[in-house]
Tab-separated table of C-alpha atoms in Angstrom:
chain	number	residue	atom	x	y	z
A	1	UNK	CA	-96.918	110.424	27.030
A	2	UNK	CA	-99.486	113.037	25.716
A	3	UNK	CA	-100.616	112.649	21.676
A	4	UNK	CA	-99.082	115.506	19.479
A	5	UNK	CA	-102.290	116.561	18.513
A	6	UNK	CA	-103.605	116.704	22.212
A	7	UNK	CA	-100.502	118.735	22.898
A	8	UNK	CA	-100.850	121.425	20.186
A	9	UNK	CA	-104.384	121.658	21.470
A	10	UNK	CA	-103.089	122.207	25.363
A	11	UNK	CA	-100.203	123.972	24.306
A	12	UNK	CA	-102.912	127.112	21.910
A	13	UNK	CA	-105.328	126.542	25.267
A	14	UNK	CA	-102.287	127.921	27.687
A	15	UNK	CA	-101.435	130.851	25.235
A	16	UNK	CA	-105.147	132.398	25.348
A	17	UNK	CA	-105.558	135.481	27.342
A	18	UNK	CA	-107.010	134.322	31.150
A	19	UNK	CA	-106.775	130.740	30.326
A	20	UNK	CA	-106.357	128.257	33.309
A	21	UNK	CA	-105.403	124.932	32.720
A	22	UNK	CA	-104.482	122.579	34.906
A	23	UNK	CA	-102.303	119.132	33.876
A	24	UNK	CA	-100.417	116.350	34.980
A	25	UNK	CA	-97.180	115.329	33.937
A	26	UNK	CA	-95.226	111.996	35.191
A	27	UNK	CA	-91.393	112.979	35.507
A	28	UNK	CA	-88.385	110.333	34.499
A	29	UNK	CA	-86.184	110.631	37.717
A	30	UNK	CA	-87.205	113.740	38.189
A	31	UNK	CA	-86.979	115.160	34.697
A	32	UNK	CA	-89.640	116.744	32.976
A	33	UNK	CA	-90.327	115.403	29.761
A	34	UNK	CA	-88.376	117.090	26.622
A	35	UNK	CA	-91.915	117.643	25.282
A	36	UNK	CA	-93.122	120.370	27.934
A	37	UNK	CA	-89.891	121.625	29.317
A	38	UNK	CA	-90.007	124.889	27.412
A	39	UNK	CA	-93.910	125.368	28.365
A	40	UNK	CA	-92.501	124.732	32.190
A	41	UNK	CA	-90.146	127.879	31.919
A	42	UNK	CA	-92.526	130.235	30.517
A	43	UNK	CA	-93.336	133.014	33.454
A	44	UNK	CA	-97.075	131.957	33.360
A	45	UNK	CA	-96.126	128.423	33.740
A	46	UNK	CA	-96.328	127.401	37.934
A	47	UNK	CA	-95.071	123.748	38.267
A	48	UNK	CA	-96.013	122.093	41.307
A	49	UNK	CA	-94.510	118.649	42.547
A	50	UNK	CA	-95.919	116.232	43.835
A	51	UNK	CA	-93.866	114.029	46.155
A	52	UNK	CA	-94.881	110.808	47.786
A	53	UNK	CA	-96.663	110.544	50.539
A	54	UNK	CA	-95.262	109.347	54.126
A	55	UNK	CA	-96.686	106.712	56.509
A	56	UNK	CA	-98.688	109.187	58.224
A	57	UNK	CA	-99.408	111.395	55.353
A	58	UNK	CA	-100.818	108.636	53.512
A	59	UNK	CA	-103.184	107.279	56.571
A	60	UNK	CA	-104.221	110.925	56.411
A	61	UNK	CA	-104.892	110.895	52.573
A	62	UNK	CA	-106.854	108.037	52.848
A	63	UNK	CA	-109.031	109.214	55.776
A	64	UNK	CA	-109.836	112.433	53.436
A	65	UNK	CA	-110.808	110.577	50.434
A	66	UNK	CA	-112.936	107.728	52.526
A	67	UNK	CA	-114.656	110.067	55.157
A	68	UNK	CA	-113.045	107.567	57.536
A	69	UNK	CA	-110.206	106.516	59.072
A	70	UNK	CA	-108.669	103.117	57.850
A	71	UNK	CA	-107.948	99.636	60.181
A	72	UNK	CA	-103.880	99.662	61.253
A	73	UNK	CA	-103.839	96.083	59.017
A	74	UNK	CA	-105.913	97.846	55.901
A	75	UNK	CA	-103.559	101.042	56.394
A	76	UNK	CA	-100.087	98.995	56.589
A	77	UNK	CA	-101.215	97.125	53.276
A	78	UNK	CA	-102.297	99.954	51.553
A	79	UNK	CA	-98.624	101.845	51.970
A	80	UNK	CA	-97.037	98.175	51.375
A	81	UNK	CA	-98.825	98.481	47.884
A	82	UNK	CA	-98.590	101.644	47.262
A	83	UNK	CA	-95.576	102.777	48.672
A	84	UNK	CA	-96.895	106.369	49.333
A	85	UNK	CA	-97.830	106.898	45.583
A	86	UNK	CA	-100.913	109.435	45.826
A	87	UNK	CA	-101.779	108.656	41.927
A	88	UNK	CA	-101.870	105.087	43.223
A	89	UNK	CA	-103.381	104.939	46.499
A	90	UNK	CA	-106.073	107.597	45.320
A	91	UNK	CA	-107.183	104.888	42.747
A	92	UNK	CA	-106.679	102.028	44.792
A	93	UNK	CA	-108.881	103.371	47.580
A	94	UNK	CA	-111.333	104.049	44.668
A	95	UNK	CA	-111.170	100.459	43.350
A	96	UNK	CA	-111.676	99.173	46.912
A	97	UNK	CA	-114.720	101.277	48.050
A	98	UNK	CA	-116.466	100.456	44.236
A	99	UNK	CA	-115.249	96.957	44.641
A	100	UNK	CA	-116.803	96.481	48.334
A	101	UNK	CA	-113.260	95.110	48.975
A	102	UNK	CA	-113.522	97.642	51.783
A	103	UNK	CA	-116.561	98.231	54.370
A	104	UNK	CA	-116.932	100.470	57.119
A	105	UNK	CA	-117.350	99.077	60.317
A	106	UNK	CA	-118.216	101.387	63.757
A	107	UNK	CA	-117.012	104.290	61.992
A	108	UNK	CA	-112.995	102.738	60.375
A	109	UNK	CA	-112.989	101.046	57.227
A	110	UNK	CA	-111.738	97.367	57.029
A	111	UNK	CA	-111.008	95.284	54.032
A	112	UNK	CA	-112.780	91.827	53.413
A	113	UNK	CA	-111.084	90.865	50.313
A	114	UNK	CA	-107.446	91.721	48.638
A	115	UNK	CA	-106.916	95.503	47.170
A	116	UNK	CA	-107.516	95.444	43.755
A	117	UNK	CA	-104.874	96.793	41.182
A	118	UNK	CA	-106.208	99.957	39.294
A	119	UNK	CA	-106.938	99.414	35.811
A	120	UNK	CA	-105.674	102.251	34.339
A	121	UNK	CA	-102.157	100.992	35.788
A	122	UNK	CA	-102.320	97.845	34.480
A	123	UNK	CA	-102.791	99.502	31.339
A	124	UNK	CA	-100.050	102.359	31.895
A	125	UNK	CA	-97.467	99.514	32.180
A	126	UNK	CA	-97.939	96.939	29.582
A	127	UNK	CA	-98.915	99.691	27.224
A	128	UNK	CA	-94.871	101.180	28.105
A	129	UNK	CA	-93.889	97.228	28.332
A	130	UNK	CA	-95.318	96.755	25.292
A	131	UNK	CA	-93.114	99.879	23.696
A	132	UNK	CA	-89.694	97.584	24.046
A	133	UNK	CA	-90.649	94.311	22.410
A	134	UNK	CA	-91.634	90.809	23.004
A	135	UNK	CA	-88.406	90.202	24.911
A	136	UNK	CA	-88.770	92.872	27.156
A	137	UNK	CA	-92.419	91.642	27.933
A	138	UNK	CA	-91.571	88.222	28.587
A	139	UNK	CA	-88.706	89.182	31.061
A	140	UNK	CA	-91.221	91.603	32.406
A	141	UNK	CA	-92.978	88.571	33.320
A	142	UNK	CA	-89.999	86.465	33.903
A	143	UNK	CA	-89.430	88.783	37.028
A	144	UNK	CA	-92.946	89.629	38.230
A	145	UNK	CA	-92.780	85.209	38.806
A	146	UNK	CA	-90.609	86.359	42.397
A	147	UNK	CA	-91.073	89.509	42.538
A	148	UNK	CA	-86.996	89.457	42.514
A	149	UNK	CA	-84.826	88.114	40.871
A	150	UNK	CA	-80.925	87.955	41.548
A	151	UNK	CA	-78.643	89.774	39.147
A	152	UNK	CA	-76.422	86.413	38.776
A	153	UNK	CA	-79.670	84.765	37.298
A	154	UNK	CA	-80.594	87.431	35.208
A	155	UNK	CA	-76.764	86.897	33.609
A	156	UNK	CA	-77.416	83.079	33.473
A	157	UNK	CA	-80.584	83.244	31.360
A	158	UNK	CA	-79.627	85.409	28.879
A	159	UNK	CA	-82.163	88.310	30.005
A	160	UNK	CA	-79.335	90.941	30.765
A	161	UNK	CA	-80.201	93.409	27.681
A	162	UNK	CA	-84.079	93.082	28.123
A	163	UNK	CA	-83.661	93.923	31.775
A	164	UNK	CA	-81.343	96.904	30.455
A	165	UNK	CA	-84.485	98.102	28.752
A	166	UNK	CA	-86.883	97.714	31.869
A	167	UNK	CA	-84.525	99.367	34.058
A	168	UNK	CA	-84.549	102.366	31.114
A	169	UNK	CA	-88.167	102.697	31.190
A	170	UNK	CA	-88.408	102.749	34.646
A	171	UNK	CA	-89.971	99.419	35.268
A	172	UNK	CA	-87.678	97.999	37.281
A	173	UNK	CA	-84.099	98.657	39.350
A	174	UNK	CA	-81.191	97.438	40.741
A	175	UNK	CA	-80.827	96.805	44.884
A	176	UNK	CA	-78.702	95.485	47.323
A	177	UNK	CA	-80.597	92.989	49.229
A	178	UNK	CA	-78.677	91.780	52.552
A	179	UNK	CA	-78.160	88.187	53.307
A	180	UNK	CA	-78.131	87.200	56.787
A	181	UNK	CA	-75.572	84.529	56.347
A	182	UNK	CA	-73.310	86.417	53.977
A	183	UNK	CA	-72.397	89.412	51.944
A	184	UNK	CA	-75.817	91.140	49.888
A	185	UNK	CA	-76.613	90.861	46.785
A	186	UNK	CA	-77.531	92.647	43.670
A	187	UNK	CA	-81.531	91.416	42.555
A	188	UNK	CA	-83.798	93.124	40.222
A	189	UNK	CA	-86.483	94.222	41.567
A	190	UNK	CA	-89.771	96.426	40.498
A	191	UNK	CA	-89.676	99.973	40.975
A	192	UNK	CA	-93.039	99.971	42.525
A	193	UNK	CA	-94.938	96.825	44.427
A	194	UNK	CA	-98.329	97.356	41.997
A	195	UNK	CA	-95.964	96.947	38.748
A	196	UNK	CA	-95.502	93.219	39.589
A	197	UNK	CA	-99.486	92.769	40.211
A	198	UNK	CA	-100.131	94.527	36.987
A	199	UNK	CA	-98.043	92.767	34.992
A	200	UNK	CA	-98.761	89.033	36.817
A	201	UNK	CA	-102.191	89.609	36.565
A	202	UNK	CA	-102.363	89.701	32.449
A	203	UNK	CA	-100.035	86.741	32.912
A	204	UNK	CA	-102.175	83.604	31.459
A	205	UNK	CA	-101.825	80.472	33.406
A	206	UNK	CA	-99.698	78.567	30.829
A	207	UNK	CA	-97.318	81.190	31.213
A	208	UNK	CA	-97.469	81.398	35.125
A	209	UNK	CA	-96.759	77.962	35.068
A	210	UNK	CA	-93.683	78.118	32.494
A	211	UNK	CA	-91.868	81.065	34.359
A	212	UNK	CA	-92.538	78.914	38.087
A	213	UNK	CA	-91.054	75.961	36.946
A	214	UNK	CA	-87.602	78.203	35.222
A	215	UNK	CA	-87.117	80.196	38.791
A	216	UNK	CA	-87.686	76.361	40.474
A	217	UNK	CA	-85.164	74.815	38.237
A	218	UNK	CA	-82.593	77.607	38.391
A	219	UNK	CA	-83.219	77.187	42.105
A	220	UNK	CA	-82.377	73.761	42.231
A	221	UNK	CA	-78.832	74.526	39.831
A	222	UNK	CA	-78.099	76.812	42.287
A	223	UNK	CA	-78.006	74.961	45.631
């Protein structure tokens, strides 16, 4: 979300005579924010999108921005964490290089110690957490304890509107997870893997420890 005063000032900067500027803007579901819509019709206006990247796309991305190729293990965790995101892989590769959590060996780089999280996502989602209340924080957190969470426990503990408000924002969604014994099931889930790092990693211990021992609990009702 861009500052009204920082979009007056890009908005005069697009209207002067052989002006090029050049932004980003994050879509919601493919929707263009209600702020810059009009700007994106005007016939000087060129809107290019981005899509994700694929499997092989993405091992190519990350062989541009390293010099290098990457190992098949530090490539297949790097799409498991990313998910194809450029935004995200371009800062996670970043992270890793200036973290030495990658190293080049015989010409491919390898990791030595876990991908970090990029800051400036950690601070991108609790800053829009953050937006919908203490509720919606602590369910935030609530999930990011699994990873997923079933729908039926989500109705159980009383977290069904704050959930309503994460799945608004775009934090997290609603699959269908198949059971090999039975019929699937509806869990919540994040709508990308580095939202549950970024959130669990501003999660202080005392917390950690409260949200384990709910999900163990409600395990132990449920069987």
């Amino acid at each position: 979300r861009c500052h009204p005063l920082s979009f007056a000032l890009i908005e005069r900067l697009l209207r002067e005579p052989e002006r090029l500027v050049i932004a980003s803007v994050r879509s919601d579901h493919g929707e263009l924010p209600a702020s810059v819509r009009a700007l994106a019709r005007e016939p000087w206006t060129v809107v290019i999108e981005v899509h994700g990247f694929s499997r092989d796309e993405l091992d190519a991305f990350a062989a541009a921005e390293l010099g290098a190729p990457l190992d098949a293990r530090l490539g297949e965790e790097l799409w498991r964490r990313t998910a194809g995101n450029p935004l995200y892989a371009a800062q996670v590769l970043r992270g890793a290089r200036s973290g030495a959590a990658i190293v080049m060996n015989n010409g491919v780089w390898w990791a030595v110690a876990p991908l970090p999280v990029p800051a400036s996502l950690r601070d991108a989602v609790t800053d829009r957490i953050d937006t919908l209340g203490g509720g919606a924080g602590a369910t935030a957190q609530w999930v990011a304890g699994l990873g997923e969470v079933p729908v039926t426990r989500v109705e159980s503990s009383g977290r069904t509107s704050a959930v309503a408000q994460l799945v608004d924002a775009g934090i997290v969604r609603v699959r269908q997870r198949p059971e090999p014994t039975g019929p699937s099931r509806h869990v919540v889930v994040f709508s990308h893997p580095l939202f549950r790092e970024a959130i669990w990693s501003r999660t202080d211990g005392i917390r950690r420890h409260a949200v384990l021992q709910e999900h163990f609990d409600a395990e132990c009702r449920e069987t």
